[in-house]
């Protein structure tokens, strides 16, 4: 389960202090001065008047921050996602060396990749709820620190069991940025401008698996050896972690408003200020009844969730399958060296970058549709690029399959790899924008039923 972004419609930006003054101009008993207390039994209207919310053009509201600053934060969030996705593939060129060192078969050695990706499946069940209770920063940075620690654990492992266990745990914690960065971008950007930010995020998520084999092969086949694939991963993770500690603020609106309510109670002495998020707790019961059961209920009862989830899982699996197929096609069958044999992965990355043009071209069209819908998001308008991405992805797969044999020139499967990368990037881009809509819809249904 991925975490949900703050409300997309940007409503309720009127401060509760302003509402309080408007409703109580003639009532001196409900004042915001420091020396006055809230009434012992406030009415419902009076309590609602003290509910802390954003003001119009509130400078503390993340979506009101300067575009340049939001761009820097988007870059930080993208680097978090890149560090997590890079860790999945950087070790794949070292699988043969790991197999020889630990005396296991090459097939078992591929678990160093599979278990990392398996961690992606289970991690969001923990880090999604954490981000909605304690905020984005708390759910991202500690997980990144643990990712760095387990990367070092893999680098220092002496047995196959320790390598595989640390790889799974690294993937578990690496899932935090993969799951929560897109939600953080939803907190930071308005719907009409969010597509540009998510385009960059998609490049980072796609770029990690495609750049990792090139970096890993260069390290593995140098005097440094396979262990330095994980040391480099840890250095990169800790660098981004340190930057985030000092430069990444909290972005989740409910957490920010909760902090504002606490601050107002302390500075004014008026205990009437409140925010609903103060009552949100994370315990075993809520994890079982909401955080775990809700995504399963969505998957079972919502056909659109089923379709998007199955399609995204299939496409994601195909991308990681290339990590094992490319060495066979270019190294075993064509006889290329271990470093040269990983260079075709750059074709996938080039396709990923080129696909940005399609994603960004759709952004002005989507902005016009949002404006016509009175500023409310229209997730269906995100789907046309996915149609293009699906076609490009299938073309790339068929093209690669037909030209992978050594009798064909090497440039043909390389070009096919670019189509695969372009298609995957477009599909991931649309999926990242659409899943926020699906989550919001299901939360609204629960609110209507009183289940939150």
Coordinates of C-alpha atoms in Angstrom, one line a residue, residues 8 191 365-366 368-384 437:
X8 CA -6.0 17.5 -4.1
X191 CA -2.7 18.6 -9.4
X365 CA -3.4 19.3 -22.1
X366 CA -4.1 18.0 -18.6
X368 CA -6.5 22.8 -19.5
X369 CA -8.8 19.9 -18.5
X370 CA -8.3 20.6 -14.8
X371 CA -9.1 24.3 -15.4
X372 CA -12.3 23.3 -17.3
X373 CA -13.2 21.1 -14.3
X374 CA -12.9 24.1 -11.9
X375 CA -9.5 23.1 -10.6
X376 CA -10.5 19.6 -9.5
X377 CA -8.2 16.7 -10.7
X378 CA -9.3 14.6 -13.6
X379 CA -7.3 11.4 -13.3
X380 CA -8.8 9.9 -16.4
X381 CA -7.1 12.6 -18.4
X382 CA -3.8 11.0 -17.4
X383 CA -4.5 7.8 -19.3
X384 CA -3.8 8.7 -23.0
X437 CA -6.6 9.0 -7.2

